[in-house]
PDB file of C-alpha atoms in Angstrom:
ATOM      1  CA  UNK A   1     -13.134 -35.078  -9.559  1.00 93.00           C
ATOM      2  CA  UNK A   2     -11.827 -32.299 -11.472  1.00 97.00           C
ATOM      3  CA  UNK A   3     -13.628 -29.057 -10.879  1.00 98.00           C
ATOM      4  CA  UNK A   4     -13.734 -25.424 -12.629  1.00 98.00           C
ATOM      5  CA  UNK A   5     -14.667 -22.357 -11.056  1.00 98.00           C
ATOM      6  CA  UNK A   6     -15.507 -18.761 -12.229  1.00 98.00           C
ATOM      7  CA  UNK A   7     -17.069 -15.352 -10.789  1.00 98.00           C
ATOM      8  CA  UNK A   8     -16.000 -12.078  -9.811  1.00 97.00           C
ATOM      9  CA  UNK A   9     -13.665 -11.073  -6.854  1.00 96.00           C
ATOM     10  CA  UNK A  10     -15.652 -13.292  -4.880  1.00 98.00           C
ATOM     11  CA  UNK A  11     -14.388 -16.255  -6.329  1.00 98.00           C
ATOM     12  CA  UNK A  12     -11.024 -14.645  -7.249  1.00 98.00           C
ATOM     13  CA  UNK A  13      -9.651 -13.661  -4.389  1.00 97.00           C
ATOM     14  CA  UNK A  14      -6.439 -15.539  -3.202  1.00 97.00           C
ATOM     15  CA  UNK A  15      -8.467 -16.101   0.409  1.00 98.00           C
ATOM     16  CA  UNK A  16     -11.892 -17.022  -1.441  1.00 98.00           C
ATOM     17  CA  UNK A  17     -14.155 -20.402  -0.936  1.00 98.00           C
ATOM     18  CA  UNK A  18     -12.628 -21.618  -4.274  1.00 98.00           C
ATOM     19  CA  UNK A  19      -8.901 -21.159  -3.898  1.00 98.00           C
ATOM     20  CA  UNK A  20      -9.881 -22.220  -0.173  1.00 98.00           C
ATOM     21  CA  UNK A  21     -10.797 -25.737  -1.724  1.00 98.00           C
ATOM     22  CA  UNK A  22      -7.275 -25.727  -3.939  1.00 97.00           C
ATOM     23  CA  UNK A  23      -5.632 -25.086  -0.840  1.00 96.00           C
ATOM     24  CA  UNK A  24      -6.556 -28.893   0.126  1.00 96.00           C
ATOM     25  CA  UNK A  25      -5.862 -30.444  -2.281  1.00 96.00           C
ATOM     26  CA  UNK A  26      -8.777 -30.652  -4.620  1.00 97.00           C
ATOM     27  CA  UNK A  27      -8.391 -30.814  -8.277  1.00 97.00           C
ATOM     28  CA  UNK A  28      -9.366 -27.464  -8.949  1.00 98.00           C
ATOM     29  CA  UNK A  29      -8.741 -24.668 -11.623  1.00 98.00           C
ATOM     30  CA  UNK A  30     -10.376 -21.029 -10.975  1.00 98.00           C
ATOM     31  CA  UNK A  31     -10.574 -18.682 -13.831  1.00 98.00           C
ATOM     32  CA  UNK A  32     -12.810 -16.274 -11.761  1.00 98.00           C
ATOM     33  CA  UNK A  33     -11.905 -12.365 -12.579  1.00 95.00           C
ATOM     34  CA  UNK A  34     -11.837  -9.417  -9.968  1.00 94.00           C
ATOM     35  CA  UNK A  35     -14.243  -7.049 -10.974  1.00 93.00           C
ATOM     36  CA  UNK A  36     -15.494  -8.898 -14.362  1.00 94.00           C
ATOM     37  CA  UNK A  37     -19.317  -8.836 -14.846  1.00 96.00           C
ATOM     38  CA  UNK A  38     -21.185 -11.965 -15.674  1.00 97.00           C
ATOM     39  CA  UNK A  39     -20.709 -11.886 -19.072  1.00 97.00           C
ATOM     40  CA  UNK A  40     -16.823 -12.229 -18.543  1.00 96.00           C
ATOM     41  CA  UNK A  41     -16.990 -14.648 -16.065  1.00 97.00           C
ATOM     42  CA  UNK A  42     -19.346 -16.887 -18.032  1.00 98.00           C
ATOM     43  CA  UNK A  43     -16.963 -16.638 -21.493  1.00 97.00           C
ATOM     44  CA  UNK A  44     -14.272 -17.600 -18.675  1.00 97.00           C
ATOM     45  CA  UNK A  45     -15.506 -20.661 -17.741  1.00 98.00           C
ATOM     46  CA  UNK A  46     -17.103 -21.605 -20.770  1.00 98.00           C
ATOM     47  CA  UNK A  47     -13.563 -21.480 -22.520  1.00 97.00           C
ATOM     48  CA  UNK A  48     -11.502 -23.192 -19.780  1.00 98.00           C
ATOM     49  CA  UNK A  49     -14.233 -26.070 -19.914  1.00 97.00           C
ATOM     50  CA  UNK A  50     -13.188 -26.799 -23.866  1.00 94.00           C
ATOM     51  CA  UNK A  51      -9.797 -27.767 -22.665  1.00 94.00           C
ATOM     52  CA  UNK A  52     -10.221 -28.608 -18.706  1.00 94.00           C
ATOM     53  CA  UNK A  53     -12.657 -31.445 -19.411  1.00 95.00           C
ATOM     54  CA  UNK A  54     -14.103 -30.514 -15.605  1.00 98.00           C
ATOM     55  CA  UNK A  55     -16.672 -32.907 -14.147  1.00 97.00           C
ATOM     56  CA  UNK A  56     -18.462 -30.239 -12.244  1.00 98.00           C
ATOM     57  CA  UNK A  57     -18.646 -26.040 -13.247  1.00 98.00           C
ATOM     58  CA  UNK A  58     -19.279 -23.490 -10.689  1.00 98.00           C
ATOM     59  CA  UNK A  59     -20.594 -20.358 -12.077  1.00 98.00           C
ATOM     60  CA  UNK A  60     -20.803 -17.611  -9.275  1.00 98.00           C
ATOM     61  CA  UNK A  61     -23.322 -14.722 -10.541  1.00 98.00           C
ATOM     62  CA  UNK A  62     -22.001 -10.959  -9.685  1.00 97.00           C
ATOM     63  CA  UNK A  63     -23.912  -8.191  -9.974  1.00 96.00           C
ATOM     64  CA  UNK A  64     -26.319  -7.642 -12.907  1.00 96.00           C
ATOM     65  CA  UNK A  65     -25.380  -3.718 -13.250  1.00 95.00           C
ATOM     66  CA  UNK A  66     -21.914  -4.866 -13.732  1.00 96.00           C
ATOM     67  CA  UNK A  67     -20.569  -5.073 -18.114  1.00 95.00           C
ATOM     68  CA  UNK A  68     -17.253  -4.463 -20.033  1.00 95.00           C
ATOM     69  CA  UNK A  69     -16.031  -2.727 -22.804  1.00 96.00           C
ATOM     70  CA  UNK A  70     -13.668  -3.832 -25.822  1.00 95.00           C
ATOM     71  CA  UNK A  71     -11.687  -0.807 -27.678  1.00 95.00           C
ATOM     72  CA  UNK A  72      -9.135  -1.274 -30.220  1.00 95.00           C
ATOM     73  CA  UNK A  73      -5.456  -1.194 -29.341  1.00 95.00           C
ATOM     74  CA  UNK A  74      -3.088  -2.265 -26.398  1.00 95.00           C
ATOM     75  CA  UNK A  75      -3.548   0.211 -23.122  1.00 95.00           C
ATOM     76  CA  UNK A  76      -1.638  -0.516 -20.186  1.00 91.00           C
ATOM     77  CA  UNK A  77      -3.248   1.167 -17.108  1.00 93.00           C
ATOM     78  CA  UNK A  78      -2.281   0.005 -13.444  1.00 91.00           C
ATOM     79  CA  UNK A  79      -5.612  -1.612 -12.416  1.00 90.00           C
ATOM     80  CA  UNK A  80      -7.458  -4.938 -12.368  1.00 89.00           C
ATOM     81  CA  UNK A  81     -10.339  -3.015 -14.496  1.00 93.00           C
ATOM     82  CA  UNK A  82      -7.857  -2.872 -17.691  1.00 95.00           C
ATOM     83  CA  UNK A  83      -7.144  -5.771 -19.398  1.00 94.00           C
ATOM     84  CA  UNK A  84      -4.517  -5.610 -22.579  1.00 95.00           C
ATOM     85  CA  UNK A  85      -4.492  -8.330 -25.092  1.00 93.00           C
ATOM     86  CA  UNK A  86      -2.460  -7.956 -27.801  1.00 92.00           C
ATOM     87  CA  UNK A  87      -4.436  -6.064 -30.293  1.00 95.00           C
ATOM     88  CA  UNK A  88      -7.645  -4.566 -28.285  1.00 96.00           C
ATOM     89  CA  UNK A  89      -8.510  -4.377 -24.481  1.00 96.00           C
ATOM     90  CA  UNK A  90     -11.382  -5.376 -22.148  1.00 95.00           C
ATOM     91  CA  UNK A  91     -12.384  -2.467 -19.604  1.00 96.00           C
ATOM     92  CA  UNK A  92     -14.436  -3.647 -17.013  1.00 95.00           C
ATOM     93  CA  UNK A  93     -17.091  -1.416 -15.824  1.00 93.00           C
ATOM     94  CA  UNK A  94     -16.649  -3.581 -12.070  1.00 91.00           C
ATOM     95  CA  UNK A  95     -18.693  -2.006  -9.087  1.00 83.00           C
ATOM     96  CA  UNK A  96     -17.855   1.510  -9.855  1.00 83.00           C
ATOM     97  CA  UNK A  97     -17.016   3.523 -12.637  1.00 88.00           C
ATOM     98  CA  UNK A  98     -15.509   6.410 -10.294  1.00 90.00           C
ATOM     99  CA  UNK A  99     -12.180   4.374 -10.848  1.00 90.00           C
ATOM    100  CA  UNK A 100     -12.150   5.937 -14.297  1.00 91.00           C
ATOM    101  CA  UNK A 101     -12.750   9.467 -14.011  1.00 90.00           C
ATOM    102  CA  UNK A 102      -9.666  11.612 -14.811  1.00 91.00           C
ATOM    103  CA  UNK A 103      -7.412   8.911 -16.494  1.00 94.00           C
ATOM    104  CA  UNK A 104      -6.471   8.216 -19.995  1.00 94.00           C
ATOM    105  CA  UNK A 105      -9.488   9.213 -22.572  1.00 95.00           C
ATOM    106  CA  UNK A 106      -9.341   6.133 -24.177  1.00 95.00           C
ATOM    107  CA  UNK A 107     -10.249   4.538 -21.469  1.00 95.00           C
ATOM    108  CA  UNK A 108     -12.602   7.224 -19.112  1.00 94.00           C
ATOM    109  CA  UNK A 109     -14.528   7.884 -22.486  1.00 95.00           C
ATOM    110  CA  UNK A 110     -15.239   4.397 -23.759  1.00 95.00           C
ATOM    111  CA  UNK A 111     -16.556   3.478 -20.114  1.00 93.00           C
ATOM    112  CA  UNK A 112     -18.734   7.084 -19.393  1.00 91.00           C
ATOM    113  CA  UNK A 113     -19.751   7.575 -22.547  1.00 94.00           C
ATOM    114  CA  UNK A 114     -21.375   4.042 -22.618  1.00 95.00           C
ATOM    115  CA  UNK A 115     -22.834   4.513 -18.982  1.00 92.00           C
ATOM    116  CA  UNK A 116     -24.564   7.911 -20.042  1.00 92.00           C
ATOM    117  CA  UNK A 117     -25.894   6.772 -23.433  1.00 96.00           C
ATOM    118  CA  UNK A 118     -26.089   2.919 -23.912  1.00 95.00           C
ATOM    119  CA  UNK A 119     -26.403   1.073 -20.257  1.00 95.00           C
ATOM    120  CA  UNK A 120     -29.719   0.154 -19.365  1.00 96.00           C
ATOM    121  CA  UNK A 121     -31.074  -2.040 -16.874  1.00 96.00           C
ATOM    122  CA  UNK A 122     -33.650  -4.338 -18.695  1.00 97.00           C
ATOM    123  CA  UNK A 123     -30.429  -5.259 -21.143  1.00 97.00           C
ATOM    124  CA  UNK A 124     -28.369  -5.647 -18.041  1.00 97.00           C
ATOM    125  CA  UNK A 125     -30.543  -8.564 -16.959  1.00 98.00           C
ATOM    126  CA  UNK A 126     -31.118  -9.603 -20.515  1.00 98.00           C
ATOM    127  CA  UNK A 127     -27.379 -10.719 -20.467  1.00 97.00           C
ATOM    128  CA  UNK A 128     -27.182 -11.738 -17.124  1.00 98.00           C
ATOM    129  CA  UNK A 129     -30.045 -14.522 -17.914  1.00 98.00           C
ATOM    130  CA  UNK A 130     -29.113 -15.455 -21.297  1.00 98.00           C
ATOM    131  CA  UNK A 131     -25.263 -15.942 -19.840  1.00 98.00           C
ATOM    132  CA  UNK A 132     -26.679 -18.391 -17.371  1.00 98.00           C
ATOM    133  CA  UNK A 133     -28.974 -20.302 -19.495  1.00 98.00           C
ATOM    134  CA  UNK A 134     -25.901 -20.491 -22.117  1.00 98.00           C
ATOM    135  CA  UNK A 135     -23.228 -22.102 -19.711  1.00 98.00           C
ATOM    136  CA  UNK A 136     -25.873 -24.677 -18.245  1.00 98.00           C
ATOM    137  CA  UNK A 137     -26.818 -25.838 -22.192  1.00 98.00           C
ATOM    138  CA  UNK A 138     -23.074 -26.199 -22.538  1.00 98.00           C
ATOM    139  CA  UNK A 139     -22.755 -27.926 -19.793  1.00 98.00           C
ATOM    140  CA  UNK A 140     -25.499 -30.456 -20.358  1.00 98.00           C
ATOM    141  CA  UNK A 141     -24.048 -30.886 -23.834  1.00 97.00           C
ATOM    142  CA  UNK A 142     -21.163 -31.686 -22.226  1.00 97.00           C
ATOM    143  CA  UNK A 143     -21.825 -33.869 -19.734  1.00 97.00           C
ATOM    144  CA  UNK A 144     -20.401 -31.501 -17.063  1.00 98.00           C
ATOM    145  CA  UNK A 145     -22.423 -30.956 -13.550  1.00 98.00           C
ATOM    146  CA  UNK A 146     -23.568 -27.327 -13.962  1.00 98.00           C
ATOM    147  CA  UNK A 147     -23.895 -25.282 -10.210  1.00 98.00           C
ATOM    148  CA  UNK A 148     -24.492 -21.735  -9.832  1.00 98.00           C
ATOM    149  CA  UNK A 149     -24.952 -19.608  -6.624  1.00 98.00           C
ATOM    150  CA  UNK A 150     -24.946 -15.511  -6.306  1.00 98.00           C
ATOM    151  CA  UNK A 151     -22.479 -13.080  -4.614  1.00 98.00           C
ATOM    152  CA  UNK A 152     -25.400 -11.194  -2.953  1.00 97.00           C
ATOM    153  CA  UNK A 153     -28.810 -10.906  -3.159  1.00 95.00           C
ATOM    154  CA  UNK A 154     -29.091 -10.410  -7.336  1.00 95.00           C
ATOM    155  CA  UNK A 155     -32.509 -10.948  -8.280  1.00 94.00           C
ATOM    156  CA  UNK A 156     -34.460  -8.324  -5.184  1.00 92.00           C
ATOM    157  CA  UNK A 157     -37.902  -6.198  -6.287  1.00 92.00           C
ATOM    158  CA  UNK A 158     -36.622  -4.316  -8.845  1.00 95.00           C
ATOM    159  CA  UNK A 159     -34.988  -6.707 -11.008  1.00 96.00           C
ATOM    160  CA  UNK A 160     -38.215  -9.046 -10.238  1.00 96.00           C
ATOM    161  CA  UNK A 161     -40.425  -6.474 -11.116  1.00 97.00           C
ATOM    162  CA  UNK A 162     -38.481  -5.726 -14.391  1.00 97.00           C
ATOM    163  CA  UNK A 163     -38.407  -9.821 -15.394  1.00 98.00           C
ATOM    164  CA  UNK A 164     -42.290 -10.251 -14.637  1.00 97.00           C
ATOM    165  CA  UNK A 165     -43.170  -7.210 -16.837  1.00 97.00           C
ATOM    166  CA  UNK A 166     -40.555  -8.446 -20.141  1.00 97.00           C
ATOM    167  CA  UNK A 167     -41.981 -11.105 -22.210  1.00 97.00           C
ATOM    168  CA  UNK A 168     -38.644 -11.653 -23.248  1.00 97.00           C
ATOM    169  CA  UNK A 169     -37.258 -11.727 -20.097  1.00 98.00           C
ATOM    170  CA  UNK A 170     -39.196 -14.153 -19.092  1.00 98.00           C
ATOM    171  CA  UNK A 171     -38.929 -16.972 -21.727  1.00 98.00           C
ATOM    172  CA  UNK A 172     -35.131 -16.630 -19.843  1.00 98.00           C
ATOM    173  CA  UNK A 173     -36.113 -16.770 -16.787  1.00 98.00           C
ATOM    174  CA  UNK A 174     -38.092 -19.625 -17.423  1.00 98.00           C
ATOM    175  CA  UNK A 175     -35.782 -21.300 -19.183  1.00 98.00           C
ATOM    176  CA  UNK A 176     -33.103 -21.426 -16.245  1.00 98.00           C
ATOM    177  CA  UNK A 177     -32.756 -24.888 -14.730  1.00 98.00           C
ATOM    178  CA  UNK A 178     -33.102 -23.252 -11.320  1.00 98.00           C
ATOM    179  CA  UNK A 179     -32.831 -26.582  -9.374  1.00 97.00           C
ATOM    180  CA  UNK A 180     -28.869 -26.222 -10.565  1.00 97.00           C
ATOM    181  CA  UNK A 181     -28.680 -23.467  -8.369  1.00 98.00           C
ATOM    182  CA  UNK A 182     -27.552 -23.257  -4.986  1.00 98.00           C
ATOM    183  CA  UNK A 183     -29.571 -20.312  -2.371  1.00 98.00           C
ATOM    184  CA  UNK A 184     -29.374 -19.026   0.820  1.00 98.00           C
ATOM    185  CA  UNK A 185     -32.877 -19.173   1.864  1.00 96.00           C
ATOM    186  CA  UNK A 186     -35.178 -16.907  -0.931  1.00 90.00           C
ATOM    187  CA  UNK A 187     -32.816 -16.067  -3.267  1.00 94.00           C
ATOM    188  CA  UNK A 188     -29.878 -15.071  -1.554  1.00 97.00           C
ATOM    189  CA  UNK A 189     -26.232 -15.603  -1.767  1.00 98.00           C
ATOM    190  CA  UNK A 190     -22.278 -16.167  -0.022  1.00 98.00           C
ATOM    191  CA  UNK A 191     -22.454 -12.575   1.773  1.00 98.00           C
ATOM    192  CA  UNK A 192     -26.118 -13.004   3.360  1.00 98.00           C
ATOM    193  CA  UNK A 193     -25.253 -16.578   4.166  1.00 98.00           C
ATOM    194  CA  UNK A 194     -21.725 -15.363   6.004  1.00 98.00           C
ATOM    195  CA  UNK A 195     -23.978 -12.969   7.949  1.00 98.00           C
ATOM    196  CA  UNK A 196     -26.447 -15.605   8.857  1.00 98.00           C
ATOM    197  CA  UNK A 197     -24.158 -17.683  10.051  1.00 98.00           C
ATOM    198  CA  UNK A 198     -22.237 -15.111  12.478  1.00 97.00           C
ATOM    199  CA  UNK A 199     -19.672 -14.368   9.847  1.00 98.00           C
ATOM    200  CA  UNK A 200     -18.711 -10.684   8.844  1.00 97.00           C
ATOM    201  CA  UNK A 201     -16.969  -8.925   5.794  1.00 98.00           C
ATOM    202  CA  UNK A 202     -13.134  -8.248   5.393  1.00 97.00           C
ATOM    203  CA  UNK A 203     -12.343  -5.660   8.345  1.00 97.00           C
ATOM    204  CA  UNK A 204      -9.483  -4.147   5.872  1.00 96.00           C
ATOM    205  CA  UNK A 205     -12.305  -3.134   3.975  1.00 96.00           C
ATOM    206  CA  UNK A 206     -14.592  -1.261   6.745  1.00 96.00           C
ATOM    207  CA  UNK A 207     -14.891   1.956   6.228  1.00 94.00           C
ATOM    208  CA  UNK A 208     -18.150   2.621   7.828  1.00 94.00           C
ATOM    209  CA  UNK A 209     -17.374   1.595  11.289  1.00 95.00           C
ATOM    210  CA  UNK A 210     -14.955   3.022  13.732  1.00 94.00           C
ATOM    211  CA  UNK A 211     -13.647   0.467  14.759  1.00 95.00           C
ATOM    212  CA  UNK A 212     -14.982  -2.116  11.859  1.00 96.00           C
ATOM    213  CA  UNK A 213     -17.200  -4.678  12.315  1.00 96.00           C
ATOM    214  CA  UNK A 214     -17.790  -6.317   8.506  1.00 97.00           C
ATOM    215  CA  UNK A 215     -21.024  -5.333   8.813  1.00 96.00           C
ATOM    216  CA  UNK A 216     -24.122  -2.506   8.913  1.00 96.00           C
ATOM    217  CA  UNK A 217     -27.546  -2.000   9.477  1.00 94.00           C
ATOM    218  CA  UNK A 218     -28.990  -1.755   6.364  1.00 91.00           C
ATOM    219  CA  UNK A 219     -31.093   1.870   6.566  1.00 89.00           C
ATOM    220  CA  UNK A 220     -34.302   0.947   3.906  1.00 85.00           C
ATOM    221  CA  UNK A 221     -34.448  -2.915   4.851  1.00 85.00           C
ATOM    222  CA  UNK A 222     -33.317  -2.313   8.846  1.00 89.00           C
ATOM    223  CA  UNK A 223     -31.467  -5.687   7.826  1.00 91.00           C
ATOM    224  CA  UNK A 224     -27.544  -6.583   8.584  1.00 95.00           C
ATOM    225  CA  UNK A 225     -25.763  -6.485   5.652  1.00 96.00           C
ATOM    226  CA  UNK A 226     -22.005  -7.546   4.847  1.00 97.00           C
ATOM    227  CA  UNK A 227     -19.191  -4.711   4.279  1.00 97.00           C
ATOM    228  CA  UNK A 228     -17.344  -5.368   1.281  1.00 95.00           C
ATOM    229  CA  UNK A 229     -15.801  -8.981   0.665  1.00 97.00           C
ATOM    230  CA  UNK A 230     -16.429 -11.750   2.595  1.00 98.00           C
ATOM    231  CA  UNK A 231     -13.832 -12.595   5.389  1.00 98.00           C
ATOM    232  CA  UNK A 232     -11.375 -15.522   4.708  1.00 98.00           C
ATOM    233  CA  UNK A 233     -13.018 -17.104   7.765  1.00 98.00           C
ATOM    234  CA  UNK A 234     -16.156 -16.934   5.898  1.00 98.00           C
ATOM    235  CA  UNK A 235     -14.926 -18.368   2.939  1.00 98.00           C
ATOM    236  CA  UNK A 236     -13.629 -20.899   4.364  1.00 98.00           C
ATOM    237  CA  UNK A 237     -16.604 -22.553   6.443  1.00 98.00           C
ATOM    238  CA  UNK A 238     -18.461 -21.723   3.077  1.00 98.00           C
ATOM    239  CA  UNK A 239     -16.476 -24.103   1.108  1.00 98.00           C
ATOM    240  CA  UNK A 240     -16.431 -26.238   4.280  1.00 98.00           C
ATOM    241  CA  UNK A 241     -20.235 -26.186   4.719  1.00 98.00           C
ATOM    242  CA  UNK A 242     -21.662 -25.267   1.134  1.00 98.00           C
ATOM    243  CA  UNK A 243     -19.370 -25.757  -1.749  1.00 98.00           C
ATOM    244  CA  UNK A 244     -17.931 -29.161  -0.648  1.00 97.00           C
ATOM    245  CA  UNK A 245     -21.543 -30.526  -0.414  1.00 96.00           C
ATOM    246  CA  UNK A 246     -21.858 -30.298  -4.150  1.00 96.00           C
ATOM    247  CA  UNK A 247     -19.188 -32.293  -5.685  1.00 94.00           C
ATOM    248  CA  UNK A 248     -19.188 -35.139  -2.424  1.00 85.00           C
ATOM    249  CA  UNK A 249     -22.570 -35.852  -2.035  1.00 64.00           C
TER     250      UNK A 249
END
């Protein structure tokens, strides 16, 4: 069984569920990103499946507000957010933008300049959706097993609400095979799961809590939410107790 993975940090991470499931032994190649938006992680996989030949594709879904930039020319810039090539670069917008503020104009303009005057939400979920319903045609074309499954809770009220009222939002939505996806009760994903299931986020990465915990009271929803990535004792019982279940049933 030879099996292909992509996402964001979730997926990337040397501790996460997917590098958890190389660890033993599976036949498994990850081409998840930190930090890349759906759009990235999609061309990833999509790309690595035209010469892995994989029998089943895991497509993790990150956050709909994330995107990325091309410019012209090579920039080399000490972060996970700028990618070279050898004639342009890809600047990933990742969680945060705040990362770019202050640093070399031809990357902090690029990035703000498209934030203040170009991003909108409505065409944020316009490529999220059309990304999906791309890699599962490819897949069925291909005769590869197509799963998906979100980093967090993606598609709450808002995004819902913005769907429902798009006519051509919806022929997207509609057109997702959502039986190829894999949920956490309505809708949810790996970091409400891990909290569920007495798991909490990386303590490194607490910097709410004194001392951390991996985990806060959520002030709008009054529900416990995960701190920043999910612990590598989270990822592993999720590849133990999810992502095994889908390529050994």
């Amino acid at each position: 069984m030879k099996i292909l993975t992509s996402g964001c940090s979730f997926t990337h991470a040397s501790n996460s569920w997917a590098n958890q499931l190389k660890l033993q032994g599976y036949d498994l190649t990850n081409v998840a990103e930190g930090g890349g938006g759906n759009e990235m992680n999609t061309r990833n996989i999509i790309q690595a499946m035209h010469t892995r030949c994989p029998d089943i594709a895991i497509l993790q879904i990150s956050g709909i507000q994330r995107y990325e930039l091309v410019v012209d020319g090579k920039i080399k810039f000490d972060s996970d957010a700028v990618v070279p090539k050898e004639k342009y670069t890809w600047i990933k917008s990742t969680g945060d933008i705040t990362w770019a503020e202050g640093i070399n104009p031809a990357i902090s303009k690029p990035i703000t300049n498209y934030m203040k005057y170009c991003y909108n939400l409505t065409h944020q979920v316009l490529r999220t959706l059309h990304c999906i319903s791309n890699f599962q045609d490819i897949c069925d074309a291909r005769g590869v097993v197509s799963k998906c499954f979100l980093w967090q809770k993606v598609f709450n009220t808002e995004i819902q609400g913005i769907i429902n009222n798009n006519e051509e939002l919806k022929f997207w939505f509609q057109k997702i095979n959502w039986d190829n996806f894999w949920f956490h009760k309505e809708r949810l994903g790996l970091s409400e799961w891990g909290i569920d299931n007495g798991y909490t986020g990386d303590l490194n990465e607490d910097k709410i809590n004194n001392p951390p915990q991996g985990w806060y009271i959520n002030d709008l929803s009054g529900e416990k939410e995960m701190v920043g990535h999910p612990s590598t004792k989270c990822h592993q019982m999720f590849a133990e107790k999810v992502a095994k279940k889908w390529f050994t049933a």
